[in-house]
Coordinates of C-alpha atoms in Angstrom, one line a residue:
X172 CA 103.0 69.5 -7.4
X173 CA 106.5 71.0 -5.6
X174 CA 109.5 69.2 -6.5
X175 CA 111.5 66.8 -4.7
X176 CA 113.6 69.8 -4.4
X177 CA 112.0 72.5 -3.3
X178 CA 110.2 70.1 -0.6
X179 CA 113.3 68.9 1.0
X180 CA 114.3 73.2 1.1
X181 CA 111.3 73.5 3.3
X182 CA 111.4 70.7 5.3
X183 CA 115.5 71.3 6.1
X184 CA 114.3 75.1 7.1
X185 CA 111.8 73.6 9.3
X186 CA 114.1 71.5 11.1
X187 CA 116.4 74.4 11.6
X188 CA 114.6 76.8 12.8
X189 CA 112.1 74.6 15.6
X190 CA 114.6 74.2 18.0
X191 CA 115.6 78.0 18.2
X192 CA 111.5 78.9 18.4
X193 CA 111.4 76.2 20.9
X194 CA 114.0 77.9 23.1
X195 CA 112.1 80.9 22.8
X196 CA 109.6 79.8 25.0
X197 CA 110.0 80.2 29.1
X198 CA 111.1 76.3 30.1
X199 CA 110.4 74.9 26.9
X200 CA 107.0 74.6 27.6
X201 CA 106.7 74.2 23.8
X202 CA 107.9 70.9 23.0
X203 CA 109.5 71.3 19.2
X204 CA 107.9 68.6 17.7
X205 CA 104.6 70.0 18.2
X206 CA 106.0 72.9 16.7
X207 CA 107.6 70.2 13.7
X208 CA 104.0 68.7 13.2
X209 CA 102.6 72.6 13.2
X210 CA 104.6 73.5 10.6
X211 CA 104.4 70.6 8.6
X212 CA 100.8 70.8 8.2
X213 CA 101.3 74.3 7.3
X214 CA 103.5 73.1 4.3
X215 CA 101.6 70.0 3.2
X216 CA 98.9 69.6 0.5
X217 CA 96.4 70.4 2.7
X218 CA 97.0 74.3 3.4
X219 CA 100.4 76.1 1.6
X220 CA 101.1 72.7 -0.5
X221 CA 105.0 74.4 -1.1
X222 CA 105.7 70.5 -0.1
X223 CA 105.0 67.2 -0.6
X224 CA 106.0 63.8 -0.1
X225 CA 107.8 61.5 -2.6
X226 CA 109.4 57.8 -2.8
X227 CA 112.6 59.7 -1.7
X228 CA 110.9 61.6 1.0
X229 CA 109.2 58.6 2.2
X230 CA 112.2 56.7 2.7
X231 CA 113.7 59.2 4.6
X232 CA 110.6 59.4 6.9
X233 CA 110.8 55.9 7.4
X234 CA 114.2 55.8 8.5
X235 CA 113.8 58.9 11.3
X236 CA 110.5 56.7 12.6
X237 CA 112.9 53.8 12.9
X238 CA 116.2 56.1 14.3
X239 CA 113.5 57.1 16.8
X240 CA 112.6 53.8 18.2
X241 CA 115.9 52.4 18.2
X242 CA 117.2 55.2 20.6
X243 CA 113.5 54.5 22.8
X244 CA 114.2 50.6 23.0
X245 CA 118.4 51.4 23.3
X246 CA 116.8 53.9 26.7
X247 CA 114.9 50.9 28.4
X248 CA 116.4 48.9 31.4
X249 CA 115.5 45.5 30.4
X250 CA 116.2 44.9 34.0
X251 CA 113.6 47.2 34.7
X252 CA 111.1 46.3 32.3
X253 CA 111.7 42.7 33.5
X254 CA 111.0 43.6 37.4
X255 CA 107.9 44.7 39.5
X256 CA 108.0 48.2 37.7
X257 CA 108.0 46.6 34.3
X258 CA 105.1 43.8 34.8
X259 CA 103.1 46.6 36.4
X260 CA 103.6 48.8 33.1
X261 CA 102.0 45.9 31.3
X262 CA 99.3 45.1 33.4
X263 CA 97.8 48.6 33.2
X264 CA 98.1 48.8 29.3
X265 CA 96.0 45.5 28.9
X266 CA 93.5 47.4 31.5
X267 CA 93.8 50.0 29.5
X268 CA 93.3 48.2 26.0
X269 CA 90.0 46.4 27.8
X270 CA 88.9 50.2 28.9
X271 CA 89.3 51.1 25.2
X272 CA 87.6 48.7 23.2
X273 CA 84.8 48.3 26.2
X274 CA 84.0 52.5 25.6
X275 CA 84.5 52.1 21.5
X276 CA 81.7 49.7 22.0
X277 CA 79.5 51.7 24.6
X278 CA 80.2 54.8 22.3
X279 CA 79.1 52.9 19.5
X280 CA 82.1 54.7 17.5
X281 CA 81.8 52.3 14.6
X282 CA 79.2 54.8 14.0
X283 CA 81.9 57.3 13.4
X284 CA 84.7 55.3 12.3
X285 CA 84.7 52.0 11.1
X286 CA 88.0 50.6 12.3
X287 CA 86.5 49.9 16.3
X288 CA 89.9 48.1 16.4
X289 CA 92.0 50.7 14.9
X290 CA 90.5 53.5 17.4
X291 CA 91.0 51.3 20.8
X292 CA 94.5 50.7 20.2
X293 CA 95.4 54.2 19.2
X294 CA 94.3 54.8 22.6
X295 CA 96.1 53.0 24.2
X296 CA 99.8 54.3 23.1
X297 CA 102.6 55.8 24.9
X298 CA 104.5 58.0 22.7
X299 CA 107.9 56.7 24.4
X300 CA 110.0 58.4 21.7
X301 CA 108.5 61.7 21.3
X302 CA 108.9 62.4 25.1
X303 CA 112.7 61.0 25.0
X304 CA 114.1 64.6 23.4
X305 CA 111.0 66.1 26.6
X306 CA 112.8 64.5 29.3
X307 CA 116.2 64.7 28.3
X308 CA 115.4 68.8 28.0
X309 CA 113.8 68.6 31.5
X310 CA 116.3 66.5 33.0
X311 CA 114.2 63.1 34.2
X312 CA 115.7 60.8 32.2
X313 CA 117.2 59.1 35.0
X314 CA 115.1 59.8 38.4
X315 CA 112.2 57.6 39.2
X316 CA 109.4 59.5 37.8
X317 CA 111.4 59.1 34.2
X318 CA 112.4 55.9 35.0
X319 CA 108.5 55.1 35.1
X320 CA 107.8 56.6 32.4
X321 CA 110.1 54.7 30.1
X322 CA 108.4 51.3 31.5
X323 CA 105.0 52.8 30.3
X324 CA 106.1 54.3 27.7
X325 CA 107.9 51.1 26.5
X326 CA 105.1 48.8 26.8
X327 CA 102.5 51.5 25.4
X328 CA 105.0 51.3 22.1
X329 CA 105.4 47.5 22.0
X330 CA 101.5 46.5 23.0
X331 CA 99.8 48.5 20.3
X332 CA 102.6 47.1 18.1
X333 CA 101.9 43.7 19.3
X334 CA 97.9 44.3 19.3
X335 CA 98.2 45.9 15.9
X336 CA 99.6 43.0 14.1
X337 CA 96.9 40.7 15.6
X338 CA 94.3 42.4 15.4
X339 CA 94.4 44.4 12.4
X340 CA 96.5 41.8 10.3
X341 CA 94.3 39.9 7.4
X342 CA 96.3 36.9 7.6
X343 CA 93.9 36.4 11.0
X344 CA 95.0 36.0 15.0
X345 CA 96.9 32.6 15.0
X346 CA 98.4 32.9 12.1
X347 CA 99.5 36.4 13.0
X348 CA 101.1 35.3 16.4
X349 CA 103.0 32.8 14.6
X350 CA 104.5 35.3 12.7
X351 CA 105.3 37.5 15.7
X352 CA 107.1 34.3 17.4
X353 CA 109.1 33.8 14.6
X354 CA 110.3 37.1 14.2
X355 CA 111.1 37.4 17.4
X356 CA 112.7 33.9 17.2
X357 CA 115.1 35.8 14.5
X358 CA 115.5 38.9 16.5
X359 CA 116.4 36.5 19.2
X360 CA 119.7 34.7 17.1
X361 CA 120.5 38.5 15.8
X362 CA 121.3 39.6 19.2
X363 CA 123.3 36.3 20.5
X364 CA 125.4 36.2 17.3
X365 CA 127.2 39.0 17.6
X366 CA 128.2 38.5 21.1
X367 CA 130.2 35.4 19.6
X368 CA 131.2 37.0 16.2
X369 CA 132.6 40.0 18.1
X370 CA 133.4 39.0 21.8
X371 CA 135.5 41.1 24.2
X372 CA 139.4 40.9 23.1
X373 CA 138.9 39.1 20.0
X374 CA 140.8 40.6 16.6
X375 CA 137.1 41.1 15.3
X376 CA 136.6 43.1 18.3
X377 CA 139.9 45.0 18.3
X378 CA 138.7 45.9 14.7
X379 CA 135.4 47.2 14.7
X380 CA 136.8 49.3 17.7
X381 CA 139.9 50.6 15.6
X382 CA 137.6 52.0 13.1
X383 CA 135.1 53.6 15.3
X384 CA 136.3 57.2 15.5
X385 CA 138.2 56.9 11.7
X386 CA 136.6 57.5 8.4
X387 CA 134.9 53.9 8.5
X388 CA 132.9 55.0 11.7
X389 CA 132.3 51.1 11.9
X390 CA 130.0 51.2 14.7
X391 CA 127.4 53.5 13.7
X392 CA 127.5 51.7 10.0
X393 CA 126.6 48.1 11.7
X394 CA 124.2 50.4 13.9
X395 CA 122.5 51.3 10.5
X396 CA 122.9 48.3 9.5
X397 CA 121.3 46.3 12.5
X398 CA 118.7 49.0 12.4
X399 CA 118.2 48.5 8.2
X400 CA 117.9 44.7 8.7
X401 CA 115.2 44.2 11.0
X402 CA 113.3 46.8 9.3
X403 CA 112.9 45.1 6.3
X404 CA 112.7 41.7 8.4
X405 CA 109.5 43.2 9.4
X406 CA 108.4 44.2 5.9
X407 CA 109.1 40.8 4.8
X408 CA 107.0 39.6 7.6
X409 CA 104.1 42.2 7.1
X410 CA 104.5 43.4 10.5
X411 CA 105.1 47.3 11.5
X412 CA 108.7 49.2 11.1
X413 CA 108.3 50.1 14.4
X414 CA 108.7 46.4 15.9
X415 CA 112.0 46.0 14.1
X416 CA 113.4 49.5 15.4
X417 CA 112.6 49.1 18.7
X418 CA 114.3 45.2 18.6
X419 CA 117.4 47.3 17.3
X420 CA 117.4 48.9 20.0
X421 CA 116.9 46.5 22.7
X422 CA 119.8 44.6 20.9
X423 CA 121.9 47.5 20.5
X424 CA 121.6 47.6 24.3
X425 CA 122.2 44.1 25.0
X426 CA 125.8 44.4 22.8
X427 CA 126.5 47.6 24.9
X428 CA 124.8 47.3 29.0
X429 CA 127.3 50.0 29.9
X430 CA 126.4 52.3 26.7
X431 CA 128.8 54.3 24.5
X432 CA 129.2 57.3 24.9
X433 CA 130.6 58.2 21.6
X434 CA 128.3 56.1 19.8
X435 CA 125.2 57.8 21.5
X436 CA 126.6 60.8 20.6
X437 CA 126.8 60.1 17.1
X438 CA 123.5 58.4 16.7
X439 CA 121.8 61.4 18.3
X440 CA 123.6 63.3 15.8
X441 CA 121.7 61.5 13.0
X442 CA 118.8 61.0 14.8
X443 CA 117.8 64.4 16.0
X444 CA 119.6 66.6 13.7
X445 CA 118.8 64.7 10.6
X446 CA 116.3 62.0 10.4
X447 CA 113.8 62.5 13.3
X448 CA 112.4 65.5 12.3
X449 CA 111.6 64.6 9.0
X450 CA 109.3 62.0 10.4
X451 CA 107.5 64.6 12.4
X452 CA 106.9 67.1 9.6
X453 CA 105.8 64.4 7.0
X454 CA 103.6 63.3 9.5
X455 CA 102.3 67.1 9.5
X456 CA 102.0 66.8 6.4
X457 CA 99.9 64.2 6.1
X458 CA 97.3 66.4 8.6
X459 CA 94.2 67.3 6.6
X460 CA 93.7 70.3 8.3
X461 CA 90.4 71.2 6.9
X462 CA 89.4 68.1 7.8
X463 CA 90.0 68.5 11.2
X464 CA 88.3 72.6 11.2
X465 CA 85.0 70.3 10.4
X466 CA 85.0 67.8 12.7
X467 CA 85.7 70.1 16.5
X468 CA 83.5 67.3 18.5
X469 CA 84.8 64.2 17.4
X470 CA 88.5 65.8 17.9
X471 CA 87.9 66.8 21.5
X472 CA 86.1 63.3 22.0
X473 CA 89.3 61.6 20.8
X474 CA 91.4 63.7 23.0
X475 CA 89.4 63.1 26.2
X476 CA 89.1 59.5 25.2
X477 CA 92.9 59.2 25.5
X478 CA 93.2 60.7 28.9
X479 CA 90.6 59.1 30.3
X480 CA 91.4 55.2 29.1
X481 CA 95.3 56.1 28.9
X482 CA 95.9 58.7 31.6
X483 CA 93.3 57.2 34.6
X484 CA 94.8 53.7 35.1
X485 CA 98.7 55.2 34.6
X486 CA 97.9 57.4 37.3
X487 CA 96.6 54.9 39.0
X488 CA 99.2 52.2 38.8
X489 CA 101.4 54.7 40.3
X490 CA 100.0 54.8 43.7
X491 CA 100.9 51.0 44.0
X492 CA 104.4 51.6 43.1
X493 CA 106.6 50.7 46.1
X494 CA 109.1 53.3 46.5
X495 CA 110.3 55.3 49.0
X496 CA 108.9 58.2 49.4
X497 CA 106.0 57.2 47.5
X498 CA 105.0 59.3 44.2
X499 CA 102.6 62.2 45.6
X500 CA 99.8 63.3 43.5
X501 CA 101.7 66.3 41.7
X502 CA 104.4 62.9 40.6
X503 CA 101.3 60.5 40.0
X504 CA 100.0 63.5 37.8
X505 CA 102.8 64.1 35.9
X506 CA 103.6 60.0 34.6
X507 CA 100.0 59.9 33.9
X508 CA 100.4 62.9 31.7
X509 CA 103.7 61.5 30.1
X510 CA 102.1 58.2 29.9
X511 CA 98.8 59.7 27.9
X512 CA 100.9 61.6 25.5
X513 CA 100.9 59.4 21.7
X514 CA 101.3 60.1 18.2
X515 CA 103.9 58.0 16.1
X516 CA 101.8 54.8 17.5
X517 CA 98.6 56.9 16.2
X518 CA 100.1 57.6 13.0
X519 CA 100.8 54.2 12.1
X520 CA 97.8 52.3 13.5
X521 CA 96.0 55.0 11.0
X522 CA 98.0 54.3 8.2
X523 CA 97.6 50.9 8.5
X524 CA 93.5 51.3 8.7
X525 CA 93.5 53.5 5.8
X526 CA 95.9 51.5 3.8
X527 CA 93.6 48.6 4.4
X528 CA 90.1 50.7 3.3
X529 CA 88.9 50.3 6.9
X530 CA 89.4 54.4 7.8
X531 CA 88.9 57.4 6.0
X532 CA 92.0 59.8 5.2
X533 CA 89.3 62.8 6.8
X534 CA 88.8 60.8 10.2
X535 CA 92.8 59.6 10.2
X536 CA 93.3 63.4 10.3
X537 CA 91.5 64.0 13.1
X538 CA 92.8 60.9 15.3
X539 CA 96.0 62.4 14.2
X540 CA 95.4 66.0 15.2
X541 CA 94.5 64.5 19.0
X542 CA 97.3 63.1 19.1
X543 CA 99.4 66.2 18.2
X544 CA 97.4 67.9 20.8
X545 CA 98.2 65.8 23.4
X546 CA 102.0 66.1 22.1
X547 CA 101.3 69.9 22.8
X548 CA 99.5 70.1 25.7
X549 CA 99.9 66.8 28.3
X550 CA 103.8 67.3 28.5
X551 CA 103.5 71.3 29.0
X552 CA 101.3 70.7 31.3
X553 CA 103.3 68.1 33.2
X554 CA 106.1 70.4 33.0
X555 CA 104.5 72.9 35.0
X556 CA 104.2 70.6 37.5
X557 CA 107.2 69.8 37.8
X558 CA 110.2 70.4 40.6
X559 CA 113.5 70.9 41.1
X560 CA 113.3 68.0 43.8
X561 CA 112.4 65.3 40.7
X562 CA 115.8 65.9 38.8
X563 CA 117.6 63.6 42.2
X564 CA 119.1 60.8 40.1
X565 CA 117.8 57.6 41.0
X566 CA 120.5 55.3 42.5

């Protein structure tokens, strides 16, 4: 088995060398983590096996998965999410999660797979921080198409979340939605104490400030640390990482409406140049790729599943956005794209099914591999439709 060592050497040259490959490629029509997850299946157990992961590896994956939700829920407008735009977002993912369970049953994939559940909510996810690093590269981040695609993208990471701990929990549905209010009852005091611990002016304010930019960097260590504590608030509460990271982030945005600058900076720093792409090449890693070789149908079923229950109604919501000018096709296109593209979402609803003896490791592979696909392919694809006329800011 290759050392602790010797993985981390292979994982680090990885990382390194995916973003110059990348920008090898005319408009980055190669997004780098597809190029990540590529690479880490190359190295994992399943093909080279020059890398594995450990307890040390694993807690390093764990913390990218998190740095990359905080920085998604730190993205959202809460405004936004709150308004017309938002509520809209959420109305097509529960269309979208009754699409998905009503073709699992048509399909009879229980046939296939046994966690029906499992496979309708993969279905259903956004990807929201996997296409952050895609728009910020193609400059939509803040024009209206982006703008859309972070209110899908949010609630296709927070519904599957949400469904996930329902539906797939053992502790049953009631039960599991009293957990959910509670630990959003917690999140809740998190984010208002702060504001009275460390209000504008006061000396505890004037400190954390004076050590921001010094050695003691105080603002990205209570970042970790905000970050750090609602992750193991939802381990205490059996509930996914990816709740508490995203509830850092919405927090971490509350604390700062205006944003930081320097602070986003820094945590981009960690997130991207450190953390994130370990999450993505572990979760290569974890791709049984002759597994997947076997098994051509069901992946290409999977992959048109997600378009079709995913991509169709996101395309569709679009044309009641009011906006002027309204989204044309080519727009309507390329947020349905966006909107269809998932992966950490799939990952984890997998790893929960397996981890509960309701999925095979062979069939988690291939749910997996779709959803690196669509990684690869839907954003390419909606890059190429895109024009220069999309990168006008939104006001």
């Amino acid at each position: 088995m290759p050392s602790i060592a010797s993985s981390l050497f292979w994982i680090a040259l990885i990382a390194a060398l995916a973003p110059i490959v990348a920008g090898l490629f005319p408009r980055r029509l190669v997004p780098e983590v597809v190029l990540l997850l590529v690479a880490g299946a190359a190295i994992g157990p399943f093909a080279l096996n020059i890398a594995a992961e450990s307890d040390a590896i694993g807690t390093l994956r764990e913390l990218g998965l998190g740095m990359l939700f905080l920085l998604a829920g730190y993205e959202i407008d809460r405004s936004e999410l709150s308004g017309k735009g938002g509520r809209r977002a959420l109305y097509t993912w529960l269309l979208c999660l009754a699409l998905a369970f009503g073709v699992v049953a048509l399909l009879g994939i229980r046939n296939v797979i046994s966690a029906e559940a499992a496979v309708a909510i993969a279905m259903t996810s956004t990807a929201l921080g996997t296409l952050l690093p895609i728009l910020k590269d193609n400059k939509l981040l803040d024009t209206r198409l982006g703008k859309t695609v972070l209110n899908h993208g949010a609630v296709g990471e927070l519904g599957p979340v949400v469904a996930m701990a329902v539906l797939l929990s053992a502790r049953g549905a009631f039960l599991s939605l009293v957990v959910l209010a509670t630990f959003a009852l917690i999140a809740v005091l998190v984010a208002v104490l702060p504001t009275k611990l460390v209000s504008q002016g006061s000396w505890t304010h004037r400190l954390v400030r004076s050590g921001a930019d010094t050695t003691a960097q105080t603002t990205v260590r209570l970042t970790v640390l905000l970050l750090v504590g609602l992750g193991v608030l939802s381990a205490v509460f059996s509930l996914d990482v990816i709740l508490g990271a995203f509830a850092a982030g919405f927090i971490l945005r509350r604390l700062m409406p205006e944003g930081d600058e320097r602070l986003e900076i820094k945590l981009e720093g960690i997130a991207f140049g450190f953390l994130i792409p370990i999450f993505f090449i572990t979760s290569g890693m974890a791709i049984d790729v002759s597994a997947v070789a076997a098994n051509p149908v069901v992946l290409l079923a999977f992959l048109l599943l997600i378009i079709v229950v995913r991509g169709v109604p996101v395309f569709i919501a679009t044309k009641f956005e009011k906006i002027e000018p309204p989204f044309s096709a080519r727009e309507s296109a390329q947020v349905a794209l966006y909107g269809a593209t998932g992966l950490p979402m799939i990952v984890a609803v997998t790893g929960a099914a397996v981890s509960a003896g309701q999925m095979s490791s062979d069939n988690a592979s291939i749910l997996v591999a779709a959803g690196a696909i669509t990684v690869l392919l839907l954003p390419m694809c909606a890059t190429l439709l895109n024009r220069p006329e999309q990168s006008n800011k939104v006001s």
